[in-house]
Short mmCIF file of C-alpha atoms in Angstrom, two decimals:
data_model
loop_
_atom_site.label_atom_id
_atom_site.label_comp_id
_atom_site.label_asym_id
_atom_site.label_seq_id
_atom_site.Cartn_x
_atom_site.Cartn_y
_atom_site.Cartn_z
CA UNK Z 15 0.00 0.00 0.00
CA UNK Z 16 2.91 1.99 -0.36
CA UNK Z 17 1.02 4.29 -2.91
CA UNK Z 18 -2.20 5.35 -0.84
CA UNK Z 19 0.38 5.80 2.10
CA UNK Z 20 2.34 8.52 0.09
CA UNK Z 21 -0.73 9.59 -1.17
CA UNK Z 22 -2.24 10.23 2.29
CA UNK Z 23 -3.80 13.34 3.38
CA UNK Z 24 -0.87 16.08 4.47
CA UNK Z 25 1.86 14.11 2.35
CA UNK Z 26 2.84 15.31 -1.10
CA UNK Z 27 0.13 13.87 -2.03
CA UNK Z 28 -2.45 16.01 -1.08
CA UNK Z 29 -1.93 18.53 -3.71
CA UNK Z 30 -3.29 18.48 -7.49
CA UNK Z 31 0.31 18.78 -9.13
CA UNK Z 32 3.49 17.50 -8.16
CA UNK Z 33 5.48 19.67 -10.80
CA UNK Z 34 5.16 22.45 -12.54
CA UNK Z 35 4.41 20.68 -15.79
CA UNK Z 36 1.72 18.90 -14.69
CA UNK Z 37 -0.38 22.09 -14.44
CA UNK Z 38 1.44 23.22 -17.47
CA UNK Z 39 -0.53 20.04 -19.38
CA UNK Z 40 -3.37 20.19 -17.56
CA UNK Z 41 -4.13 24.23 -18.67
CA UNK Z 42 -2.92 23.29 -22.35
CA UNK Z 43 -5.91 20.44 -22.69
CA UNK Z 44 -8.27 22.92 -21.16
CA UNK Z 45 -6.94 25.79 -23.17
CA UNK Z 46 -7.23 23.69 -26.54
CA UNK Z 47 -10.84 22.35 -25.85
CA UNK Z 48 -12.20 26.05 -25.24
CA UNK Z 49 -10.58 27.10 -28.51
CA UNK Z 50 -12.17 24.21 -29.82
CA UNK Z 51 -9.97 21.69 -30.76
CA UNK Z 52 -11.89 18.93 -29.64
CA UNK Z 53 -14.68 17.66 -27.82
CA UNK Z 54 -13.83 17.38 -24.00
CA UNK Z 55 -15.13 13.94 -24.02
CA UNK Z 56 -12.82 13.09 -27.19
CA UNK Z 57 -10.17 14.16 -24.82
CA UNK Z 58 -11.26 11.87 -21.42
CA UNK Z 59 -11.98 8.91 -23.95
CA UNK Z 60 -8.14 8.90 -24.53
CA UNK Z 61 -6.98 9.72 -21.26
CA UNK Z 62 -8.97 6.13 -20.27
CA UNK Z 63 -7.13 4.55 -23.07
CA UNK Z 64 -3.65 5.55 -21.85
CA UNK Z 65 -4.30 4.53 -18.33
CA UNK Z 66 -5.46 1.27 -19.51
CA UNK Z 67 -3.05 0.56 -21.73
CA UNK Z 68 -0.84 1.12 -18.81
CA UNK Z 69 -2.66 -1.05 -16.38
CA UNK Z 70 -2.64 -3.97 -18.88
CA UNK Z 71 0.92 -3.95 -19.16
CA UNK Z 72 1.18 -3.73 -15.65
CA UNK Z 73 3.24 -6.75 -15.03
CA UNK Z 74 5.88 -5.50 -17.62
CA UNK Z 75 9.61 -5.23 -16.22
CA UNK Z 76 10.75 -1.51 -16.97
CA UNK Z 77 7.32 -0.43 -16.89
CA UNK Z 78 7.55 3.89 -16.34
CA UNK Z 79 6.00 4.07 -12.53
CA UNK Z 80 2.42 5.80 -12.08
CA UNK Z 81 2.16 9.17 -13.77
CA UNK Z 82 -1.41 10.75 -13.84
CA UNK Z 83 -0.45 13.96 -16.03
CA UNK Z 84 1.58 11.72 -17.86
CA UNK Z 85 -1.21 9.52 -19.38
CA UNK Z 86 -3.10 13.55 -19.71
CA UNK Z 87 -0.25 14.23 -22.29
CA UNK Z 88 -0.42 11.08 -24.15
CA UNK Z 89 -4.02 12.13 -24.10
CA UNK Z 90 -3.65 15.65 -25.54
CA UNK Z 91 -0.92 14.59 -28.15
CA UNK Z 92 -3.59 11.69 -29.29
CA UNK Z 93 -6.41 13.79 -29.79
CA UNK Z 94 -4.25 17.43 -31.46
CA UNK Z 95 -2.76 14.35 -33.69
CA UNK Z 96 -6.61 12.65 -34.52
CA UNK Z 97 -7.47 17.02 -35.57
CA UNK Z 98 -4.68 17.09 -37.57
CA UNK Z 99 -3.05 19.78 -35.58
CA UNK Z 100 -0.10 18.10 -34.77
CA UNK Z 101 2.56 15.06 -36.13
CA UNK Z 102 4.67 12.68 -33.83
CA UNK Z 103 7.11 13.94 -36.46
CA UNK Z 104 6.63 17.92 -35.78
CA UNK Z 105 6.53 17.18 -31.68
CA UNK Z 106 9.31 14.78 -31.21
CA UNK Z 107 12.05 17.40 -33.71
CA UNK Z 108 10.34 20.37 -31.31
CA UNK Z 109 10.99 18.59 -28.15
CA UNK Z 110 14.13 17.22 -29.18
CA UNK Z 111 15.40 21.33 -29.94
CA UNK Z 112 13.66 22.14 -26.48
CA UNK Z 113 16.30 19.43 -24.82
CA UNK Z 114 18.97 21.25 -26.95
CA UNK Z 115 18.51 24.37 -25.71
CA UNK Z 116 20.15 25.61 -22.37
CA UNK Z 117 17.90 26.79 -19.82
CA UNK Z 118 19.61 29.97 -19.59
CA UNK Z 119 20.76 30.00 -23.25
CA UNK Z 120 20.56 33.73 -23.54
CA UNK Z 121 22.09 34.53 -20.46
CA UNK Z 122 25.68 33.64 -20.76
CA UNK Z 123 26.63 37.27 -22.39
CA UNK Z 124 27.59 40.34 -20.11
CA UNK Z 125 24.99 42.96 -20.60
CA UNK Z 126 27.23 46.07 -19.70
CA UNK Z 127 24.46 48.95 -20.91
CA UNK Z 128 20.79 49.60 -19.43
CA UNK Z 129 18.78 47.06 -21.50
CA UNK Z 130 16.62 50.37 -22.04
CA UNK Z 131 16.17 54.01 -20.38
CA UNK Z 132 13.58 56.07 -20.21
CA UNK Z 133 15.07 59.76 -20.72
CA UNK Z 134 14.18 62.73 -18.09
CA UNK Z 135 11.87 64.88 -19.25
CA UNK H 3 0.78 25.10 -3.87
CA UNK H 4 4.28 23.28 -4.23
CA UNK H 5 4.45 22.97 -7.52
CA UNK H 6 5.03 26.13 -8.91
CA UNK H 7 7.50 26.48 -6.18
CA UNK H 8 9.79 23.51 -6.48
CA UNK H 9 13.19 23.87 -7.31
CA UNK H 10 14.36 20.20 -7.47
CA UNK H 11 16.63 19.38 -10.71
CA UNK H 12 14.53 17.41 -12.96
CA UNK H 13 15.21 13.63 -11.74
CA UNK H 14 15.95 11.72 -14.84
CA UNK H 15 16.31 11.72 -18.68
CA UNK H 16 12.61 10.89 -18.96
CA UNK H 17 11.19 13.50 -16.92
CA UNK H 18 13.65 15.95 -18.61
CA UNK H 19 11.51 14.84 -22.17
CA UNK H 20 8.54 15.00 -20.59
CA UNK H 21 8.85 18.38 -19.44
CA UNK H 22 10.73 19.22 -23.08
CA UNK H 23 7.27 17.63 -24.66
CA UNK H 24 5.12 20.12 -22.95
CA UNK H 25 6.88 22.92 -23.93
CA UNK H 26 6.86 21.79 -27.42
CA UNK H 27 3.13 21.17 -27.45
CA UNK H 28 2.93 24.25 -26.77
CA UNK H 29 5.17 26.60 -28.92
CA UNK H 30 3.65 24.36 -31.63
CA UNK H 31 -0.02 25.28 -30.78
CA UNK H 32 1.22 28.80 -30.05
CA UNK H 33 2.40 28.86 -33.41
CA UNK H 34 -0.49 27.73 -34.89
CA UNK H 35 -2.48 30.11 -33.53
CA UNK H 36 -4.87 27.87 -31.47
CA UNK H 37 -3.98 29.36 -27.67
CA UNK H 38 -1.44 32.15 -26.37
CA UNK H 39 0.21 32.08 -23.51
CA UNK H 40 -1.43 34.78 -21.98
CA UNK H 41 -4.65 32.28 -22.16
CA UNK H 42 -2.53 29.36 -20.84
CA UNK H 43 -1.04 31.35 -17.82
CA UNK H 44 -4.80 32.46 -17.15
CA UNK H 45 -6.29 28.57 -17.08
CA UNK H 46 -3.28 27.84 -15.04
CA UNK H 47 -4.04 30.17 -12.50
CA UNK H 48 -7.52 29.61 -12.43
CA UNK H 49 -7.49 26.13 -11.61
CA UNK H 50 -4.77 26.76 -9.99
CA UNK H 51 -6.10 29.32 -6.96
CA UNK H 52 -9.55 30.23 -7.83
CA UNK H 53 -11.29 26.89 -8.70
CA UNK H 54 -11.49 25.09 -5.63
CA UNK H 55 -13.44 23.01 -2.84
CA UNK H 56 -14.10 26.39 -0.84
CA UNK H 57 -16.69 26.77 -3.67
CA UNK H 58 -18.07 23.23 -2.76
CA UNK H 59 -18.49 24.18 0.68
CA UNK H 60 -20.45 27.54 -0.03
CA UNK H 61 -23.03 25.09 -1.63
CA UNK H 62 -22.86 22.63 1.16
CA UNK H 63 -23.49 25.38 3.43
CA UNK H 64 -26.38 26.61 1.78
CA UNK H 65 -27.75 23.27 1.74
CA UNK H 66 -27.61 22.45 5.31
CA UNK H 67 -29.52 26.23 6.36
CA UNK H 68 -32.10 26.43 3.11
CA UNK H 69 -34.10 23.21 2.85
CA UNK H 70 -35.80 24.08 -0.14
CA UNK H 71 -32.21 24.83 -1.61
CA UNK H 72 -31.43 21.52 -0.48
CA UNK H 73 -33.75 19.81 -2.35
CA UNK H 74 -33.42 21.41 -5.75
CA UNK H 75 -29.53 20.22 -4.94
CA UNK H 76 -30.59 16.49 -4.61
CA UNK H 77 -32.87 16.55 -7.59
CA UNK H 78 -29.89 18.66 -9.68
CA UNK H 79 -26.84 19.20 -8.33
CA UNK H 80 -25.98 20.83 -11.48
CA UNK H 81 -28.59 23.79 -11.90
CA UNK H 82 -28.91 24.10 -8.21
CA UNK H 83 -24.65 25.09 -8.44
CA UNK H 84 -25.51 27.16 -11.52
CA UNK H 85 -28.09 29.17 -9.08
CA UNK H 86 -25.09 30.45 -7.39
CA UNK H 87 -23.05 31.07 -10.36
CA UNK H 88 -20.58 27.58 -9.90
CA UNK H 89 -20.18 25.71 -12.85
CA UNK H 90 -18.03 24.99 -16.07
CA UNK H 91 -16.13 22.28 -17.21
CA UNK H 92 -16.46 18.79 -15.59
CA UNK H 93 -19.31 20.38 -13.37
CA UNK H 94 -22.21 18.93 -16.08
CA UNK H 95 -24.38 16.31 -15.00
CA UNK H 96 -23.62 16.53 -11.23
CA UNK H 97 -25.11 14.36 -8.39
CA UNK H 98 -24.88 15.20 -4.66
CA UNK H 99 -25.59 12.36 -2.65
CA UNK H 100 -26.48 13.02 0.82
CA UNK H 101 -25.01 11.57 3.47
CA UNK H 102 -27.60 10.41 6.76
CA UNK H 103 -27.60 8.71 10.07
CA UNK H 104 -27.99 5.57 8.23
CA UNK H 105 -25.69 5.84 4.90
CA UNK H 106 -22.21 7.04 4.10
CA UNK H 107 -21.00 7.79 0.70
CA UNK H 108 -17.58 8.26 -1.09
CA UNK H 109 -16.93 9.16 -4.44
CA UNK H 110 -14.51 7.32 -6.99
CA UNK H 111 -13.54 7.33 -10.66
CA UNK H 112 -12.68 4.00 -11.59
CA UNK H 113 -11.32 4.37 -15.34
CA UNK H 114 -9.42 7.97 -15.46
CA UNK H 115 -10.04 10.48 -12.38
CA UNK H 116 -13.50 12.22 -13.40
CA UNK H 117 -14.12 14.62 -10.79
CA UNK H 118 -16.79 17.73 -9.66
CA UNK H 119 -14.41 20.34 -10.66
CA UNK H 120 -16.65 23.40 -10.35
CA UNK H 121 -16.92 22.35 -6.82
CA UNK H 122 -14.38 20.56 -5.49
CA UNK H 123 -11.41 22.32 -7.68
CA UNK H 124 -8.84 19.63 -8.80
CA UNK H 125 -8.47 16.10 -7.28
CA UNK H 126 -5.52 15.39 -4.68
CA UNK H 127 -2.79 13.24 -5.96
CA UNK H 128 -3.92 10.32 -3.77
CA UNK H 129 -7.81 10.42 -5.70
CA UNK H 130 -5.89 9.28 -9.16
CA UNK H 131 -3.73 6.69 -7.86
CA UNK H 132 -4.61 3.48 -9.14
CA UNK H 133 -4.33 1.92 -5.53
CA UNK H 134 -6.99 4.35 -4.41
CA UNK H 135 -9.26 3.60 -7.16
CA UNK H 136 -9.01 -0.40 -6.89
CA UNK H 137 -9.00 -0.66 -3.18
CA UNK H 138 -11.91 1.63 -2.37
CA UNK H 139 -14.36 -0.07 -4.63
CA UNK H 140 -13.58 -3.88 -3.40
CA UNK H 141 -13.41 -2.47 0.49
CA UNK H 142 -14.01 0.63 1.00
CA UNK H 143 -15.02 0.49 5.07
CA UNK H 144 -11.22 -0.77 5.71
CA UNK H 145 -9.48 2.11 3.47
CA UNK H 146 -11.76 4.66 5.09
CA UNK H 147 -10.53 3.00 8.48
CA UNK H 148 -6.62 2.39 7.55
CA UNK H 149 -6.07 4.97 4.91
CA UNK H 150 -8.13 8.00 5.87
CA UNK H 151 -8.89 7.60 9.80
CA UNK H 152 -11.65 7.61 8.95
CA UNK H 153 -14.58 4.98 10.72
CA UNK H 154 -17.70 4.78 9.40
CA UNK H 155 -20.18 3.06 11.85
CA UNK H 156 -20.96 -0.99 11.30
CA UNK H 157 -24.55 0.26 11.28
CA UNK H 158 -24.03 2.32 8.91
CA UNK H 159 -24.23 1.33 5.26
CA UNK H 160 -21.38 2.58 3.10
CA UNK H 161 -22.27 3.48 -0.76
CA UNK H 162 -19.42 3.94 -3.21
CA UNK H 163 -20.11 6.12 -6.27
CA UNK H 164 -18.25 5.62 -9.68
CA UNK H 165 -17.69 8.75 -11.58
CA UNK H 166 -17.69 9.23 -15.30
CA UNK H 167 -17.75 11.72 -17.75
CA UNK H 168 -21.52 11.36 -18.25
CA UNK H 169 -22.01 12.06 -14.30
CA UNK H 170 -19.88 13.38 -11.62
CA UNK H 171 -20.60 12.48 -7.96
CA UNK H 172 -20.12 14.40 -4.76
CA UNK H 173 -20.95 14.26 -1.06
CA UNK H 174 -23.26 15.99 0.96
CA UNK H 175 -22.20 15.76 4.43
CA UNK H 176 -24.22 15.50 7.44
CA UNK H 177 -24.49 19.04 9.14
CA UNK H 178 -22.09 18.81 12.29
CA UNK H 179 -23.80 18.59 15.62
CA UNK H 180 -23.85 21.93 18.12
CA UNK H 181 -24.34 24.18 15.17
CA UNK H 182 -28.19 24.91 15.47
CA UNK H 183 -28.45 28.98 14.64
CA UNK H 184 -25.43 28.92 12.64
CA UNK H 185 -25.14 31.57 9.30
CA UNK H 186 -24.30 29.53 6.14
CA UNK H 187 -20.79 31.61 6.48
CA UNK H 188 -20.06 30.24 9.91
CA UNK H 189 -20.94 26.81 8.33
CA UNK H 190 -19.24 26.92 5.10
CA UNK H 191 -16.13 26.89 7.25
CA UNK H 192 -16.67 23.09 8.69
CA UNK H 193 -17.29 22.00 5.03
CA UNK H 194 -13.92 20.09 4.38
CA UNK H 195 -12.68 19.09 0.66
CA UNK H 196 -12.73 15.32 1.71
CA UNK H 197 -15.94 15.15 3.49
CA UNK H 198 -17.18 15.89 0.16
CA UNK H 199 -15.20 13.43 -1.28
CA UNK H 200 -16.54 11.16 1.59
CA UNK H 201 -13.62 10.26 3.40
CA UNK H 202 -13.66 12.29 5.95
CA UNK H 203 -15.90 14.39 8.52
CA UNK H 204 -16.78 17.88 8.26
CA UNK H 205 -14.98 19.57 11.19
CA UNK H 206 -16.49 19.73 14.52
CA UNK H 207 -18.19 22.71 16.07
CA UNK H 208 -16.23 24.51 18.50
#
């Protein structure tokens, strides 16, 4: 029972999101069905799928532990893919130039000047 | 709310994608002119720190002083919410079901994590955990006892409500003893996010 005992009341567990991602996802689905992407049921039919998928291969070595917002991104990349609004192709070269780029990739240069001034009148 | 505070280097290669994936979705539907950020930031924060189970207990509340409230709850949980302006996504088809001397009820989603968001905000970690979802429906009496502290009476009969997108469950709890003459307001503060969920009490009068 090592999961419900994490997840009791007071422990980590107690709040909706772990990381900041995991709201990051959850706004993105919410902010793509109200510009009408999809139907919000499209969108919780998937989400079953993923978490079944990963309940029936439960028993597999290697298997990635329990992610909730996880299976909610498979969920949103299934249904932008089933619109048409986005390709495995398009999101794995994105993410794969998001890895690529340093978190602070603009801020290795000395800025020696006011970035900008607003003149005395 | 400790996520938007934590500082921890991202533990492995795959979280490190994951988080890389999100960002990608979204430059990609920024791009495409489906969302901005600006709208993004605004859900986030919404759902975030307005959206949340104090809502719940203003309806709770209501119920327990305005018995003719009360009933248009039980008969529609969603229009009676409306009434007081709470609603939006995941708050269609609502069902209160009220808790009595006689019968206890907790709410579960058994296939994804379907939840009264209008009124209860998001759901805790602990609500989508698979071991929560199994274990409550095949003995739900023990995981109230073990998990939550939570004893329900042997006389008391304990009901266990599956939520799904077509119709999203929540608990009416029994109006705590001692508080005859109380305002909704004073009441609204004993209304606790998991009595609603049923796995807990509302707080005690003091």
């Amino acid at each position: 029972m090592q999961d419900l005992v994490y997840g009791l009341p007071g422990g980590d567990g107690d709040v909706p999101f772990r990381e900041p991602w995991e709201l990051r996802a959850f706004a993105l689905a919410v902010a793509a069905y109200h510009s009408g992407q999809y139907e919000w049921s499209e969108f919780q039919l998937s989400l079953i799928e993923s978490i079944k998928q990963w309940e029936a291969d439960g028993a597999r070595a290697g298997q990635e532990p329990w992610s909730y917002y996880e299976h909610w991104l498979t969920a949103l990349e299934t249904v932008l893919a089933g619109s048409g609004l986005l390709s495995e192709a398009d999101l794995d070269d994105r993410t794969r130039s998001v890895l690529a780029t340093p978190k602070s990739a603009n801020h290795h240069e000395p800025h020696r000047e006011p970035v900008a001034i607003d003149p005395a009148r | 709310m400790s996520a938007s505070h934590s500082t921890a280097p991202v533990a492995s290669d795959h979280q490190a994608e994951v988080v890389a994936r999100v960002k990608a979705i979204e430059s990609i539907m920024i791009e495409k002119g489906l969302m901005t950020t600006e709208a993004v930031d605004r859900l986030a924060e919404i759902y975030e720190n307005e959206v949340g189970p104090q809502l719940g207990a203003k309806v709770v509340a209501r119920a327990w002083t305005d018995p003719v409230f009360k009933a248009r709850l039980l008969e529609n949980a969603s229009t009676a919410c409306a009434e007081m302006g709470i609603g939006g996504l995941q708050g269609e088809d609502m069902v209160a079901v009220e808790d009595t001397d006689d019968l206890h009820h907790v709410i579960v989603c058994t296939l994804c994590s379907c939840y009264p968001w209008p009124v209860l905000g998001l759901p805790p970690n602990w609500y989508k955990q698979p071991a929560y979802r199994s274990r409550m429906v095949r003995e739900p009496r023990k995981v109230l006892r073990e998990e939550f502290g939570y004893a329900v009476a042997d006389d008391v009969e304990v009901r266990v409500w599956d939520s799904s997108s077509e119709l999203r469950y929540w608990v009416l709890p029994q109006r705590p003893e001692g508080t005859d003459g109380w305002s909704a307001e004073q009441l609204e503060a004993l209304v606790t996010r998991d009595s609603m969920i049923g796995v807990g009490a509302p707080k005690a009068a003091q």
